[in-house]
Short mmCIF file of C-alpha atoms in Angstrom, two decimals:
data_model
loop_
_atom_site.label_atom_id
_atom_site.label_comp_id
_atom_site.label_asym_id
_atom_site.label_seq_id
_atom_site.Cartn_x
_atom_site.Cartn_y
_atom_site.Cartn_z
CA MET A 1 20.52 5.18 -12.01
CA ALA A 2 23.23 2.72 -10.97
CA PRO A 3 22.31 -0.96 -10.64
CA THR A 4 20.74 -1.94 -7.32
CA ARG A 5 19.83 -5.05 -5.34
CA PHE A 6 16.14 -4.09 -5.20
CA ASP A 7 13.70 -2.52 -7.62
CA VAL A 8 11.44 -1.45 -4.75
CA ILE A 9 11.71 -1.58 -0.98
CA GLY A 10 8.57 -0.92 1.05
CA VAL A 11 8.26 0.59 4.53
CA GLY A 12 4.94 -0.01 6.25
CA ASN A 13 2.71 -1.53 8.88
CA ALA A 14 3.47 -5.26 9.09
CA ILE A 15 0.00 -6.75 9.49
CA VAL A 16 -1.57 -10.18 9.16
CA ASP A 17 -4.82 -9.92 7.21
CA VAL A 18 -7.78 -12.03 8.28
CA ILE A 19 -10.35 -11.92 5.45
CA ALA A 20 -13.92 -13.25 5.65
CA THR A 21 -17.23 -12.56 3.94
CA ALA A 22 -20.07 -10.85 5.82
CA ASP A 23 -23.37 -9.13 5.13
CA ASP A 24 -24.45 -5.59 5.98
CA ALA A 25 -26.39 -6.87 8.99
CA PHE A 26 -23.16 -8.18 10.50
CA LEU A 27 -21.50 -4.79 10.01
CA GLY A 28 -24.43 -3.06 11.66
CA GLN A 29 -24.53 -5.54 14.54
CA HIS A 30 -20.89 -4.87 15.34
CA ALA A 31 -20.91 -1.13 14.55
CA ILE A 32 -18.35 -1.53 11.74
CA GLU A 33 -18.08 1.40 9.32
CA LYS A 34 -18.59 0.06 5.83
CA GLY A 35 -15.84 0.62 3.27
CA ALA A 36 -13.43 2.26 5.71
CA MET A 37 -10.34 1.35 7.68
CA THR A 38 -11.00 1.76 11.41
CA LEU A 39 -8.32 1.50 14.07
CA ILE A 40 -9.33 -0.76 16.98
CA ASP A 41 -7.75 -1.95 20.23
CA GLU A 42 -6.75 -5.51 21.04
CA GLU A 43 -9.94 -6.24 22.99
CA ARG A 44 -12.20 -5.22 20.09
CA ALA A 45 -9.98 -7.15 17.68
CA LYS A 46 -10.53 -10.31 19.71
CA ALA A 47 -14.32 -9.74 19.83
CA ILE A 48 -14.71 -9.19 16.07
CA TYR A 49 -12.40 -12.11 15.28
CA ALA A 50 -14.50 -14.40 17.47
CA ALA A 51 -17.69 -13.35 15.65
CA MET A 52 -16.31 -13.58 12.09
CA GLY A 53 -16.96 -16.50 9.83
CA PRO A 54 -14.17 -18.70 8.43
CA GLY A 55 -11.43 -16.63 6.85
CA GLN A 56 -8.01 -16.56 5.22
CA GLU A 57 -4.96 -15.53 7.22
CA VAL A 58 -2.10 -14.09 5.17
CA SER A 59 0.65 -11.54 5.68
CA GLY A 60 -0.72 -8.17 4.69
CA GLY A 61 -0.47 -4.47 5.20
CA SER A 62 -0.63 -2.04 2.31
CA ALA A 63 3.07 -1.82 1.43
CA ALA A 64 3.59 -5.55 1.96
CA ASN A 65 0.77 -6.25 -0.50
CA THR A 66 2.48 -3.93 -2.97
CA LEU A 67 5.76 -5.80 -2.61
CA ALA A 68 3.92 -9.09 -3.17
CA GLY A 69 2.71 -7.61 -6.45
CA VAL A 70 6.22 -6.48 -7.36
CA ALA A 71 7.46 -10.04 -6.79
CA SER A 72 4.62 -11.50 -8.88
CA LEU A 73 5.68 -9.21 -11.73
CA GLY A 74 9.20 -10.59 -11.53
CA GLY A 75 10.60 -7.65 -9.60
CA ARG A 76 13.20 -7.65 -6.84
CA GLY A 77 11.52 -6.45 -3.67
CA GLY A 78 12.39 -5.83 -0.04
CA TYR A 79 10.26 -4.89 2.95
CA ILE A 80 10.82 -3.17 6.28
CA GLY A 81 8.17 -3.43 9.02
CA LYS A 82 7.76 -4.55 12.63
CA VAL A 83 6.10 -7.73 13.91
CA ALA A 84 6.16 -9.36 17.36
CA ASP A 85 7.97 -12.55 18.19
CA ASP A 86 4.75 -14.60 18.09
CA GLN A 87 2.82 -16.97 15.83
CA LEU A 88 1.29 -14.29 13.62
CA GLY A 89 4.70 -12.64 13.31
CA GLU A 90 6.13 -15.92 12.03
CA ILE A 91 3.24 -16.22 9.54
CA PHE A 92 3.96 -12.71 8.26
CA ALA A 93 7.69 -13.30 7.78
CA HIS A 94 7.23 -16.73 6.18
CA ASP A 95 4.60 -15.52 3.71
CA LEU A 96 6.75 -12.65 2.46
CA ARG A 97 9.92 -14.67 2.13
CA ALA A 98 8.08 -17.55 0.44
CA ILE A 99 7.03 -15.30 -2.43
CA GLY A 100 10.52 -13.89 -2.88
CA VAL A 101 10.37 -10.64 -0.91
CA ASP A 102 13.46 -9.94 1.22
CA TYR A 103 12.44 -9.36 4.85
CA SER A 104 14.82 -9.13 7.79
CA THR A 105 13.42 -6.59 10.32
CA ALA A 106 14.09 -7.82 13.87
CA PRO A 107 10.87 -8.88 15.68
CA LEU A 108 9.69 -7.17 18.86
CA ASN A 109 10.35 -9.10 22.06
CA GLY A 110 7.77 -8.21 24.69
CA GLY A 111 5.07 -5.59 24.24
CA PRO A 112 2.00 -5.77 21.99
CA ALA A 113 1.19 -8.67 19.68
CA THR A 114 1.66 -8.70 15.91
CA ALA A 115 -0.80 -6.40 14.16
CA ARG A 116 -3.82 -7.86 12.41
CA CYS A 117 -6.47 -6.44 10.08
CA LEU A 118 -9.91 -8.03 10.21
CA ILE A 119 -11.41 -7.52 6.75
CA LEU A 120 -15.12 -8.08 6.14
CA VAL A 121 -16.06 -8.36 2.46
CA THR A 122 -19.73 -7.70 1.68
CA PRO A 123 -21.60 -9.01 -1.40
CA ASP A 124 -21.11 -5.65 -3.17
CA ALA A 125 -17.31 -6.26 -2.99
CA GLN A 126 -16.75 -3.45 -0.47
CA ARG A 127 -14.20 -4.21 2.23
CA SER A 128 -14.50 -2.91 5.76
CA MET A 129 -11.20 -3.09 7.63
CA ASN A 130 -10.78 -3.21 11.40
CA THR A 131 -7.13 -2.85 12.27
CA PHE A 132 -5.27 -3.55 15.51
CA LEU A 133 -1.85 -2.05 14.89
CA GLY A 134 -0.05 -3.82 17.74
CA ALA A 135 3.68 -4.27 17.30
CA SER A 136 3.72 -2.49 13.94
CA THR A 137 3.31 0.88 15.70
CA LEU A 138 6.64 0.45 17.44
CA PHE A 139 8.48 0.86 14.15
CA SER A 140 11.13 3.54 14.60
CA GLY A 141 14.30 4.92 13.12
CA GLU A 142 16.23 1.99 14.60
CA ASP A 143 14.41 -0.29 12.13
CA VAL A 144 15.35 1.78 9.07
CA ASP A 145 17.97 -0.32 7.30
CA ALA A 146 20.08 2.31 5.56
CA ALA A 147 22.05 -0.15 3.44
CA ARG A 148 18.95 -1.83 2.02
CA ILE A 149 17.21 1.49 1.32
CA ALA A 150 20.27 2.85 -0.48
CA ASP A 151 20.30 -0.35 -2.55
CA ALA A 152 16.74 0.11 -3.89
CA GLN A 153 15.73 2.07 -6.97
CA ILE A 154 12.56 3.25 -5.16
CA THR A 155 11.68 3.43 -1.47
CA TYR A 156 7.91 3.14 -1.04
CA LEU A 157 6.37 4.65 2.10
CA GLU A 158 2.95 3.60 3.40
CA GLY A 159 0.76 6.39 4.75
CA TYR A 160 -0.93 4.11 7.28
CA LEU A 161 2.33 3.99 9.25
CA PHE A 162 2.14 7.71 9.92
CA ASP A 163 0.15 7.55 13.16
CA ARG A 164 3.11 7.92 15.54
CA ASP A 165 5.75 10.64 15.69
CA GLU A 166 8.50 8.00 15.77
CA ALA A 167 7.22 6.58 12.48
CA LYS A 168 7.07 10.03 10.91
CA ALA A 169 10.69 10.59 11.86
CA ALA A 170 11.60 7.17 10.44
CA PHE A 171 9.88 8.08 7.16
CA VAL A 172 11.92 11.24 6.84
CA ALA A 173 15.10 9.34 7.69
CA ALA A 174 14.34 6.68 5.06
CA ALA A 175 13.55 9.32 2.45
CA GLU A 176 16.76 11.20 3.16
CA ILE A 177 18.83 8.00 2.88
CA ALA A 178 17.20 7.22 -0.47
CA ARG A 179 17.68 10.74 -1.79
CA LYS A 180 21.32 10.84 -0.68
CA ALA A 181 21.91 7.61 -2.62
CA GLY A 182 20.33 9.15 -5.74
CA ARG A 183 17.18 6.99 -5.51
CA LYS A 184 13.47 7.81 -5.77
CA VAL A 185 10.96 8.04 -2.91
CA ALA A 186 7.27 7.17 -3.31
CA LEU A 187 4.39 7.69 -0.89
CA THR A 188 0.87 6.28 -0.83
CA LEU A 189 -1.76 8.32 0.99
CA SER A 190 -3.46 5.01 1.94
CA ASP A 191 -6.93 6.12 3.09
CA PRO A 192 -9.02 9.33 3.23
CA PHE A 193 -9.29 9.05 7.01
CA CYS A 194 -5.50 8.74 7.15
CA VAL A 195 -5.23 11.91 5.07
CA ASP A 196 -7.63 13.71 7.42
CA ARG A 197 -5.40 12.80 10.38
CA HIS A 198 -2.11 13.78 8.75
CA ARG A 199 -2.89 16.31 6.02
CA ALA A 200 -0.29 18.88 7.02
CA SER A 201 2.41 16.29 7.64
CA PHE A 202 1.72 14.58 4.32
CA ARG A 203 1.96 17.82 2.39
CA GLN A 204 5.20 18.71 4.15
CA LEU A 205 6.64 15.26 3.38
CA ILE A 206 5.54 15.46 -0.27
CA ALA A 207 7.02 18.90 -0.74
CA GLY A 208 10.37 18.04 0.80
CA HIS A 209 11.07 14.36 0.32
CA VAL A 210 8.77 12.59 -2.18
CA ASP A 211 9.12 12.02 -5.93
CA VAL A 212 6.00 9.91 -6.57
CA VAL A 213 2.60 10.12 -4.87
CA PHE A 214 -0.16 7.50 -5.08
CA ALA A 215 -3.75 8.36 -4.15
CA ASN A 216 -7.29 7.60 -5.15
CA GLU A 217 -9.71 10.33 -6.10
CA VAL A 218 -11.19 10.68 -2.60
CA GLU A 219 -7.77 10.84 -0.95
CA LEU A 220 -6.56 13.46 -3.41
CA LYS A 221 -9.57 15.68 -2.75
CA SER A 222 -9.10 15.23 0.99
CA LEU A 223 -5.42 16.19 0.78
CA TYR A 224 -6.32 19.56 -0.72
CA GLN A 225 -9.75 19.89 0.93
CA SER A 226 -11.33 20.37 -2.48
CA ASP A 227 -14.48 18.97 -4.10
CA ASP A 228 -13.03 19.71 -7.54
CA PHE A 229 -10.91 16.82 -8.85
CA ASP A 230 -9.20 18.89 -11.55
CA ALA A 231 -8.27 21.61 -9.08
CA ALA A 232 -6.80 19.07 -6.66
CA LEU A 233 -4.93 17.41 -9.53
CA SER A 234 -3.40 20.76 -10.49
CA GLN A 235 -2.21 21.26 -6.94
CA ILE A 236 -0.50 17.89 -6.63
CA ARG A 237 1.00 18.32 -10.10
CA ALA A 238 2.76 21.41 -8.76
CA GLU A 239 4.00 19.75 -5.56
CA THR A 240 5.56 16.46 -6.72
CA ARG A 241 7.40 15.05 -9.73
CA ILE A 242 4.87 12.29 -10.46
CA ALA A 243 1.35 11.71 -9.14
CA ALA A 244 -0.63 8.56 -9.98
CA ILE A 245 -4.31 8.92 -9.14
CA THR A 246 -6.64 5.92 -9.34
CA ARG A 247 -10.33 6.46 -10.16
CA SER A 248 -11.92 2.99 -9.83
CA GLU A 249 -13.76 2.06 -13.03
CA LYS A 250 -12.41 5.22 -14.71
CA GLY A 251 -8.88 3.85 -14.54
CA ALA A 252 -6.03 6.17 -13.54
CA VAL A 253 -4.63 9.59 -14.30
CA ILE A 254 -0.88 10.17 -14.12
CA VAL A 255 0.61 13.65 -14.10
CA SER A 256 4.24 14.68 -14.28
CA GLY A 257 5.10 18.31 -14.91
CA GLU A 258 3.11 19.34 -17.97
CA ASP A 259 2.52 15.72 -19.03
CA SER A 260 -0.75 13.94 -18.33
CA VAL A 261 -1.58 10.31 -19.12
CA ALA A 262 -5.03 8.70 -18.76
CA VAL A 263 -5.02 4.91 -18.46
CA PRO A 264 -8.38 3.10 -18.77
CA ALA A 265 -9.27 0.42 -16.23
CA ASP A 266 -8.76 -3.19 -17.26
CA PRO A 267 -12.06 -5.04 -17.75
CA VAL A 268 -13.04 -7.36 -14.90
CA GLU A 269 -15.50 -10.19 -15.50
CA LYS A 270 -16.78 -10.00 -11.92
CA LEU A 271 -15.85 -7.57 -9.16
CA VAL A 272 -15.38 -9.73 -6.07
CA ASP A 273 -13.26 -7.85 -3.52
CA THR A 274 -11.65 -4.42 -3.78
CA THR A 275 -9.12 -5.20 -1.05
CA GLY A 276 -5.65 -4.41 -2.31
CA ALA A 277 -6.66 -2.65 -5.53
CA GLY A 278 -4.61 0.46 -4.79
CA ASP A 279 -1.74 -1.59 -3.40
CA LEU A 280 -1.46 -3.68 -6.57
CA PHE A 281 -1.82 -0.65 -8.84
CA ALA A 282 1.19 0.78 -7.02
CA ALA A 283 3.07 -2.52 -7.51
CA GLY A 284 2.74 -2.42 -11.27
CA PHE A 285 3.45 1.27 -11.53
CA LEU A 286 6.50 1.17 -9.26
CA LEU A 287 8.11 -1.79 -10.99
CA GLY A 288 7.65 -0.12 -14.36
CA LEU A 289 9.13 3.10 -13.03
CA ALA A 290 12.06 1.33 -11.37
CA ARG A 291 12.86 -0.38 -14.67
CA GLY A 292 12.69 2.83 -16.70
CA ALA A 293 9.32 2.33 -18.43
CA ASP A 294 7.33 5.32 -19.69
CA LEU A 295 4.38 6.59 -17.65
CA GLU A 296 1.76 4.93 -19.85
CA THR A 297 3.42 1.52 -19.49
CA CYS A 298 3.71 2.06 -15.73
CA GLY A 299 0.00 2.85 -15.61
CA ARG A 300 -0.93 -0.16 -17.74
CA LEU A 301 1.02 -2.45 -15.44
CA GLY A 302 -0.77 -0.85 -12.50
CA VAL A 303 -4.31 -1.32 -13.82
CA LEU A 304 -3.49 -4.88 -14.92
CA ALA A 305 -2.35 -5.81 -11.41
CA ALA A 306 -5.32 -4.06 -9.79
CA ALA A 307 -7.81 -5.82 -12.08
CA GLU A 308 -6.38 -9.23 -11.17
CA VAL A 309 -6.62 -8.67 -7.42
CA ILE A 310 -10.22 -7.37 -7.40
CA SER A 311 -11.41 -10.45 -9.29
CA HIS A 312 -11.01 -12.67 -6.21
CA VAL A 313 -11.02 -12.51 -2.42
CA GLY A 314 -7.73 -11.35 -0.92
CA ALA A 315 -5.13 -8.65 -1.45
CA ARG A 316 -2.44 -10.75 -3.16
CA PRO A 317 -2.37 -11.93 -6.79
CA LEU A 318 -3.39 -15.54 -7.39
CA VAL A 319 -1.69 -15.83 -10.78
CA SER A 320 1.68 -14.69 -12.08
CA LEU A 321 1.33 -11.02 -12.97
CA ALA A 322 4.45 -11.30 -15.12
CA GLU A 323 2.78 -13.97 -17.25
CA LEU A 324 -0.44 -11.95 -17.37
CA ALA A 325 1.47 -8.89 -18.58
CA ALA A 326 3.22 -10.98 -21.24
CA ARG A 327 -0.13 -12.29 -22.50
CA ARG A 328 -1.39 -8.69 -22.72
CA GLY A 329 1.67 -7.62 -24.67
CA ILE A 330 2.99 -5.32 -21.95
CA ALA A 331 6.77 -5.53 -21.90
CA ILE A 332 8.44 -5.23 -18.49
CA PRO A 333 11.97 -3.88 -18.96
CA SER A 334 14.84 -5.95 -17.62
CA ALA A 335 16.54 -5.01 -14.35
CA ALA A 336 19.57 -2.76 -14.59
#
């Protein structure tokens, strides 16, 4: 492909993550579903926030976390997503720009506040996410920056953004812009509950507009309503050019046409917090793919990035992933 300004540009829910530790009793007391992402309204968001212990506040959202990983790997990343013109919106924009991710979506004036995700991490490293989507839900086709999308090797679409018809239309518009420019389109299924809500729409989008699909094992099975992993894998193999399926401690399986690559998980001294594992796997894989690496190298970059982020609290890398890859002998190709 011709040289571009960006390796990857992400389109997703612009959310500020608030991360704190909690025990199972706290989850039970506040009727929080363990290990899941639950959509909540602003009133419930305020109540849970008030009851949480001390936490970190950092720009988040699945695709934004992925672009943070791309930047940490030395990639050129951009992001498109909606925040409000408020304090949390300023935090979101500053955090992304400070790590080298290009972000220029106009903030919302009036209407709901900037989205926030209240993440409770239990001692078993499970994260339970309570998300008020706020201003991020007002993302529409008007926010799709055609010039920036056409100037990215890969446009990465976040499944969580799919909850409104306007966002679905924006996804299709972004995908069509990317395809017209001869670029690739990637989609993450995001969450099994998200798949349950949008199964038909996801399959239609994958069949018509997507080159690369990211999912974990549960999401893949949900997409095809199958309890058989191999059967579901065969189905997605037939419907998209590349599918990268993460399987926790089993690593990842990547299929493309008749090719299949199994990548073992990187060892982790201590599992602390699984928040962002899938997002960072996608970061490594996408950067490798954008730079022309083979599927095994893409997968190795993915599991390396995922292993780093689950070794500490938070969904962003705390060390340079580019330096970590160099120490592991994984060569990241130069930008075109």
